[in-house]
Amino acid sequence: MQAIIRYELVINEALRSALMLDTPDEQIDEFIRFFGKHIGCDRIYIFEDNKKEHVTDNTYEWCRQGIESEIDYLQGVDMDIIDWWYKAFDKKENVIIRDVETIKNEHVYTYNTLKIQNVKRLVVCPIRYKNEISGFFGVDNPPIDDHLGLTTFLDMIATLVISFLKIRNSQNKSKREAKLSGYSALGQIYTSMHYINVKTNRFHIVKMEPQILTYLGKHEIYDIEDNFTDHICKIHRKFCQADYVDREVEFMDLETLEERLQGKKSIDSVFYGKLSGWCRSRFIPVDYDEDGSLLHVLYCVECIDDQKKREDKLLYLAQTDTMTGISNRRSGEKMIERVLNNKVSGMMCLVDCDKFKSINDTYGHMAGDEVIVAIAHTLQKSCRDKDVVMRLGGDEFALFIPGVTDRKCANAFFKRLFENLKQIQIESIKDHPIIMSLGACIYDGKEELTFDELYCRADMAMYQSKKVEGYSATIYKKKIAS
């Protein structure tokens, strides 16, 4: 269970890191780089099958520092050479070689190939698309002690890998079609498209949603029109959510467009539209005049509502403790670091459950999990929306309460928090008491402190609280006093 949770956390972090990049190729490279570093292997690679040619190609590869790349030498590999891998995949099995010497006699070619690459052990999992094998995902020289766990991990990310590959293929296909079919075909992936002369402000509508045309009093796409700026601002003030209007109007300023597009293939902006939800608007340069100045551009709008929802969900998963639903350590620590950097005064608290191990030992881990969830929800209920509430791990939690800067306010908060915690009732642990200890440190908003330094001070206060039976809170001082 712990291994799966750890893998899920790594997957969430890898997705977050990959989605910060722009292109599918960059995202896939970052995705496997992240896993390689966290797994602690020599090499991670993706092979994609070309069934028409009956070969498989190494398309992506990450190597640990000091390990030579093999991707250039592993193109057009005859699938028959590793047919025993595909037979295993057909039986829904993964290929696990714990010691390459064990295949020396039965699979000579594979053995020789792996020996040349200094591969001593490996784990390979198939990539399936529409129930058909389309390639495989492999790890060379993974840690010795967890091959089965690693196959579980690779199976978990195989779906994500194929999703990245599908997005890449889709984008590559769109690019090819756009080059062949021109702007009309390109317009099919957008909800609207305008062709604009930057110098004259005149424009032509390539594509537009029927509802917007109706609003403009038009029943069909019309020819060249004057004053793109007034036209598009009118549309956005009607159909763009109010919070985004001013930003979009600034984005559509043609006078600054050439400077903003300098050295770029396009620029974009995201807004929320009343018709289609989340949208991305984009300026794409088309051509330049004899003096090299920008002449024509495309202004395109595409609906990204589904994509935005997926990204928001992935971001939520990356920032959230999966058991309790509150912030996880990484995201909570970043929030507190921002507070410290902005010199916002307040109080840092560490909270944990006394003798929590006895609850697990007596009633089982499911009951222990119920207790952790109940504590998390109670902490969240006891705090304001602007307060930071996070789970550090196990039964340990942390809070940062902006504005609490003196002992009187702190004691009032402790009293309210402890009263709420005492109300927790878990049926599965009967009358077993849930006792909490708290260590706190007040930050004055002036001192230069890191999260770790603030944590250490609160932890020293927690050490004193643990000496007291029952609910106890201690505020850090240079000389600790309860």
PDB file of C-alpha atoms in Angstrom, residues 224-395:
ATOM      1  CA  ILE A 224     -13.220  42.263 -45.679  1.00  0.00           C
ATOM      2  CA  GLU A 225     -14.295  44.563 -42.842  1.00  0.00           C
ATOM      3  CA  ASP A 226     -12.746  47.605 -41.176  1.00  0.00           C
ATOM      4  CA  ASN A 227     -11.538  48.087 -37.602  1.00  0.00           C
ATOM      5  CA  PHE A 228     -10.717  44.675 -36.153  1.00  0.00           C
ATOM      6  CA  THR A 229     -10.018  46.228 -32.747  1.00  0.00           C
ATOM      7  CA  ASP A 230     -13.545  47.597 -32.280  1.00  0.00           C
ATOM      8  CA  HIS A 231     -15.086  44.428 -33.712  1.00  0.00           C
ATOM      9  CA  ILE A 232     -13.236  41.985 -31.451  1.00  0.00           C
ATOM     10  CA  CYS A 233     -13.532  44.152 -28.309  1.00  0.00           C
ATOM     11  CA  LYS A 234     -17.295  44.279 -28.798  1.00  0.00           C
ATOM     12  CA  ILE A 235     -17.408  40.470 -28.991  1.00  0.00           C
ATOM     13  CA  HIS A 236     -15.270  39.971 -25.909  1.00  0.00           C
ATOM     14  CA  ARG A 237     -17.207  42.440 -23.790  1.00  0.00           C
ATOM     15  CA  LYS A 238     -20.338  40.425 -24.612  1.00  0.00           C
ATOM     16  CA  PHE A 239     -19.074  36.830 -24.480  1.00  0.00           C
ATOM     17  CA  CYS A 240     -16.005  36.900 -22.217  1.00  0.00           C
ATOM     18  CA  GLN A 241     -16.400  36.586 -18.438  1.00  0.00           C
ATOM     19  CA  ALA A 242     -15.985  40.019 -16.859  1.00  0.00           C
ATOM     20  CA  ASP A 243     -12.827  39.134 -14.895  1.00  0.00           C
ATOM     21  CA  TYR A 244     -10.953  38.486 -18.154  1.00  0.00           C
ATOM     22  CA  VAL A 245     -12.217  41.274 -20.416  1.00  0.00           C
ATOM     23  CA  ASP A 246      -9.580  43.938 -19.683  1.00  0.00           C
ATOM     24  CA  ARG A 247      -6.734  41.452 -20.037  1.00  0.00           C
ATOM     25  CA  GLU A 248      -8.062  40.175 -23.361  1.00  0.00           C
ATOM     26  CA  VAL A 249      -8.557  43.699 -24.704  1.00  0.00           C
ATOM     27  CA  GLU A 250      -4.914  44.427 -23.848  1.00  0.00           C
ATOM     28  CA  PHE A 251      -3.839  41.136 -25.486  1.00  0.00           C
ATOM     29  CA  MET A 252      -5.570  42.135 -28.746  1.00  0.00           C
ATOM     30  CA  ASP A 253      -3.724  45.489 -29.055  1.00  0.00           C
ATOM     31  CA  LEU A 254      -2.370  45.471 -32.625  1.00  0.00           C
ATOM     32  CA  GLU A 255       0.003  48.385 -31.981  1.00  0.00           C
ATOM     33  CA  THR A 256       2.145  46.300 -29.620  1.00  0.00           C
ATOM     34  CA  LEU A 257       1.635  42.982 -31.402  1.00  0.00           C
ATOM     35  CA  GLU A 258       4.805  42.993 -33.529  1.00  0.00           C
ATOM     36  CA  GLU A 259       6.998  43.597 -30.502  1.00  0.00           C
ATOM     37  CA  ARG A 260       5.259  40.850 -28.539  1.00  0.00           C
ATOM     38  CA  LEU A 261       5.614  38.376 -31.422  1.00  0.00           C
ATOM     39  CA  GLN A 262       9.317  39.136 -31.909  1.00  0.00           C
ATOM     40  CA  GLY A 263      11.190  35.837 -32.209  1.00  0.00           C
ATOM     41  CA  LYS A 264       8.057  33.771 -31.493  1.00  0.00           C
ATOM     42  CA  LYS A 265       5.869  31.523 -33.639  1.00  0.00           C
ATOM     43  CA  SER A 266       2.754  32.608 -31.744  1.00  0.00           C
ATOM     44  CA  ILE A 267       1.525  34.173 -28.528  1.00  0.00           C
ATOM     45  CA  ASP A 268      -1.589  33.141 -26.621  1.00  0.00           C
ATOM     46  CA  SER A 269      -3.871  34.070 -23.769  1.00  0.00           C
ATOM     47  CA  VAL A 270      -6.415  32.033 -21.789  1.00  0.00           C
ATOM     48  CA  PHE A 271      -9.854  33.341 -20.832  1.00  0.00           C
ATOM     49  CA  TYR A 272     -13.250  32.038 -19.752  1.00  0.00           C
ATOM     50  CA  GLY A 273     -15.979  32.430 -22.372  1.00  0.00           C
ATOM     51  CA  LYS A 274     -19.712  32.366 -21.741  1.00  0.00           C
ATOM     52  CA  LEU A 275     -20.361  30.087 -24.730  1.00  0.00           C
ATOM     53  CA  SER A 276     -17.571  27.513 -24.660  1.00  0.00           C
ATOM     54  CA  GLY A 277     -16.037  27.700 -21.183  1.00  0.00           C
ATOM     55  CA  TRP A 278     -12.252  27.888 -21.078  1.00  0.00           C
ATOM     56  CA  CYS A 279     -10.732  29.193 -24.324  1.00  0.00           C
ATOM     57  CA  ARG A 280      -7.297  30.021 -25.654  1.00  0.00           C
ATOM     58  CA  SER A 281      -6.848  32.982 -28.004  1.00  0.00           C
ATOM     59  CA  ARG A 282      -3.750  33.051 -30.177  1.00  0.00           C
ATOM     60  CA  PHE A 283      -1.990  35.396 -32.607  1.00  0.00           C
ATOM     61  CA  ILE A 284       0.001  33.637 -35.367  1.00  0.00           C
ATOM     62  CA  PRO A 285       2.204  35.672 -37.763  1.00  0.00           C
ATOM     63  CA  VAL A 286       1.466  35.003 -41.433  1.00  0.00           C
ATOM     64  CA  ASP A 287       3.816  37.252 -43.413  1.00  0.00           C
ATOM     65  CA  TYR A 288       5.953  40.394 -43.367  1.00  0.00           C
ATOM     66  CA  ASP A 289       6.276  43.356 -45.738  1.00  0.00           C
ATOM     67  CA  GLU A 290       9.355  44.284 -47.800  1.00  0.00           C
ATOM     68  CA  ASP A 291      10.894  46.087 -44.828  1.00  0.00           C
ATOM     69  CA  GLY A 292      10.536  43.048 -42.619  1.00  0.00           C
ATOM     70  CA  SER A 293       7.646  44.483 -40.591  1.00  0.00           C
ATOM     71  CA  LEU A 294       4.717  42.316 -39.533  1.00  0.00           C
ATOM     72  CA  LEU A 295       1.908  42.547 -42.103  1.00  0.00           C
ATOM     73  CA  HIS A 296      -0.746  39.846 -41.609  1.00  0.00           C
ATOM     74  CA  VAL A 297      -1.647  37.677 -38.614  1.00  0.00           C
ATOM     75  CA  LEU A 298      -4.233  35.071 -37.740  1.00  0.00           C
ATOM     76  CA  TYR A 299      -6.263  35.621 -34.578  1.00  0.00           C
ATOM     77  CA  CYS A 300      -7.652  32.255 -33.497  1.00  0.00           C
ATOM     78  CA  VAL A 301      -9.764  31.090 -30.562  1.00  0.00           C
ATOM     79  CA  GLU A 302      -9.983  27.458 -29.508  1.00  0.00           C
ATOM     80  CA  CYS A 303     -12.032  25.766 -26.803  1.00  0.00           C
ATOM     81  CA  ILE A 304      -9.782  24.145 -24.190  1.00  0.00           C
ATOM     82  CA  ASP A 305     -12.443  23.509 -21.545  1.00  0.00           C
ATOM     83  CA  ASP A 306     -11.860  19.743 -21.314  1.00  0.00           C
ATOM     84  CA  GLN A 307      -8.085  20.194 -21.354  1.00  0.00           C
ATOM     85  CA  LYS A 308      -8.271  22.885 -18.647  1.00  0.00           C
ATOM     86  CA  LYS A 309     -10.410  20.661 -16.461  1.00  0.00           C
ATOM     87  CA  ARG A 310      -7.896  17.813 -16.856  1.00  0.00           C
ATOM     88  CA  GLU A 311      -5.017  20.152 -16.061  1.00  0.00           C
ATOM     89  CA  ASP A 312      -6.841  21.510 -13.018  1.00  0.00           C
ATOM     90  CA  LYS A 313      -7.509  17.972 -11.843  1.00  0.00           C
ATOM     91  CA  LEU A 314      -3.865  16.977 -12.293  1.00  0.00           C
ATOM     92  CA  LEU A 315      -2.768  20.144 -10.502  1.00  0.00           C
ATOM     93  CA  TYR A 316      -5.162  19.343  -7.673  1.00  0.00           C
ATOM     94  CA  LEU A 317      -3.758  15.811  -7.422  1.00  0.00           C
ATOM     95  CA  ALA A 318      -0.199  17.133  -7.408  1.00  0.00           C
ATOM     96  CA  GLN A 319      -0.961  19.563  -4.571  1.00  0.00           C
ATOM     97  CA  THR A 320      -3.312  17.450  -2.466  1.00  0.00           C
ATOM     98  CA  ASP A 321      -2.782  14.736   0.109  1.00  0.00           C
ATOM     99  CA  THR A 322      -4.659  11.813  -1.426  1.00  0.00           C
ATOM    100  CA  MET A 323      -5.944  10.417   1.876  1.00  0.00           C
ATOM    101  CA  THR A 324      -7.282  13.576   3.514  1.00  0.00           C
ATOM    102  CA  GLY A 325      -7.926  16.020   0.688  1.00  0.00           C
ATOM    103  CA  ILE A 326      -5.926  18.832   2.327  1.00  0.00           C
ATOM    104  CA  SER A 327      -2.636  20.228   1.000  1.00  0.00           C
ATOM    105  CA  ASN A 328       0.270  17.795   0.846  1.00  0.00           C
ATOM    106  CA  ARG A 329       3.705  18.580   2.247  1.00  0.00           C
ATOM    107  CA  ARG A 330       5.187  19.882  -0.990  1.00  0.00           C
ATOM    108  CA  SER A 331       2.380  22.314  -1.843  1.00  0.00           C
ATOM    109  CA  GLY A 332       1.879  23.411   1.786  1.00  0.00           C
ATOM    110  CA  GLU A 333       5.583  24.062   2.224  1.00  0.00           C
ATOM    111  CA  LYS A 334       5.585  26.212  -0.929  1.00  0.00           C
ATOM    112  CA  MET A 335       2.623  28.234   0.379  1.00  0.00           C
ATOM    113  CA  ILE A 336       4.398  28.901   3.659  1.00  0.00           C
ATOM    114  CA  GLU A 337       7.622  29.810   1.837  1.00  0.00           C
ATOM    115  CA  ARG A 338       5.652  32.405  -0.156  1.00  0.00           C
ATOM    116  CA  VAL A 339       4.240  33.787   3.098  1.00  0.00           C
ATOM    117  CA  LEU A 340       7.740  34.075   4.552  1.00  0.00           C
ATOM    118  CA  ASN A 341       9.106  35.693   1.380  1.00  0.00           C
ATOM    119  CA  ASN A 342       6.271  38.249   1.502  1.00  0.00           C
ATOM    120  CA  LYS A 343       7.013  38.931   5.185  1.00  0.00           C
ATOM    121  CA  VAL A 344       3.494  38.045   6.345  1.00  0.00           C
ATOM    122  CA  SER A 345       3.470  37.676  10.126  1.00  0.00           C
ATOM    123  CA  GLY A 346       1.653  34.777  11.738  1.00  0.00           C
ATOM    124  CA  MET A 347       1.994  31.514  13.628  1.00  0.00           C
ATOM    125  CA  MET A 348       3.316  28.154  12.457  1.00  0.00           C
ATOM    126  CA  CYS A 349       1.896  25.114  14.277  1.00  0.00           C
ATOM    127  CA  LEU A 350       2.857  21.460  14.213  1.00  0.00           C
ATOM    128  CA  VAL A 351       0.059  19.135  15.337  1.00  0.00           C
ATOM    129  CA  ASP A 352       0.198  15.400  15.839  1.00  0.00           C
ATOM    130  CA  CYS A 353      -1.649  12.596  17.570  1.00  0.00           C
ATOM    131  CA  ASP A 354      -0.116  11.175  20.766  1.00  0.00           C
ATOM    132  CA  LYS A 355       0.394   7.404  20.789  1.00  0.00           C
ATOM    133  CA  PHE A 356      -1.096   7.058  17.337  1.00  0.00           C
ATOM    134  CA  LYS A 357       0.738   3.772  16.848  1.00  0.00           C
ATOM    135  CA  SER A 358      -1.387   2.201  19.569  1.00  0.00           C
ATOM    136  CA  ILE A 359      -4.541   2.983  17.544  1.00  0.00           C
ATOM    137  CA  ASN A 360      -3.088   1.224  14.489  1.00  0.00           C
ATOM    138  CA  ASP A 361      -1.855  -1.712  16.569  1.00  0.00           C
ATOM    139  CA  THR A 362      -5.148  -2.133  18.465  1.00  0.00           C
ATOM    140  CA  TYR A 363      -7.798  -1.366  15.846  1.00  0.00           C
ATOM    141  CA  GLY A 364      -5.947  -1.733  12.551  1.00  0.00           C
ATOM    142  CA  HIS A 365      -4.686   0.649   9.888  1.00  0.00           C
ATOM    143  CA  MET A 366      -8.146   1.334   8.445  1.00  0.00           C
ATOM    144  CA  ALA A 367      -9.217   2.744  11.788  1.00  0.00           C
ATOM    145  CA  GLY A 368      -5.959   4.703  11.936  1.00  0.00           C
ATOM    146  CA  ASP A 369      -6.723   6.161   8.518  1.00  0.00           C
ATOM    147  CA  GLU A 370     -10.181   7.210   9.725  1.00  0.00           C
ATOM    148  CA  VAL A 371      -8.552   9.051  12.610  1.00  0.00           C
ATOM    149  CA  ILE A 372      -6.114  10.865  10.309  1.00  0.00           C
ATOM    150  CA  VAL A 373      -8.931  11.935   7.965  1.00  0.00           C
ATOM    151  CA  ALA A 374     -11.063  13.143  10.891  1.00  0.00           C
ATOM    152  CA  ILE A 375      -8.152  15.159  12.324  1.00  0.00           C
ATOM    153  CA  ALA A 376      -7.451  16.734   8.908  1.00  0.00           C
ATOM    154  CA  HIS A 377     -11.083  17.763   8.443  1.00  0.00           C
ATOM    155  CA  THR A 378     -11.231  19.170  11.977  1.00  0.00           C
ATOM    156  CA  LEU A 379      -8.059  21.212  11.428  1.00  0.00           C
ATOM    157  CA  GLN A 380      -9.480  22.564   8.192  1.00  0.00           C
ATOM    158  CA  LYS A 381     -12.813  23.399   9.856  1.00  0.00           C
ATOM    159  CA  SER A 382     -10.983  25.212  12.660  1.00  0.00           C
ATOM    160  CA  CYS A 383      -9.031  27.435  10.258  1.00  0.00           C
ATOM    161  CA  ARG A 384      -9.928  30.184   7.793  1.00  0.00           C
ATOM    162  CA  ASP A 385      -9.737  29.924   4.018  1.00  0.00           C
ATOM    163  CA  LYS A 386      -6.528  31.984   3.953  1.00  0.00           C
ATOM    164  CA  ASP A 387      -4.798  29.748   6.535  1.00  0.00           C
ATOM    165  CA  VAL A 388      -2.428  26.996   5.377  1.00  0.00           C
ATOM    166  CA  VAL A 389      -3.470  23.494   6.466  1.00  0.00           C
ATOM    167  CA  MET A 390      -1.304  20.579   5.316  1.00  0.00           C
ATOM    168  CA  ARG A 391      -0.440  17.001   6.126  1.00  0.00           C
ATOM    169  CA  LEU A 392       3.289  16.463   6.573  1.00  0.00           C
ATOM    170  CA  GLY A 393       2.951  12.680   6.661  1.00  0.00           C
ATOM    171  CA  GLY A 394       1.677   9.966   8.991  1.00  0.00           C
ATOM    172  CA  ASP A 395      -0.226  11.617  11.843  1.00  0.00           C
TER     173      ASP A 395
END
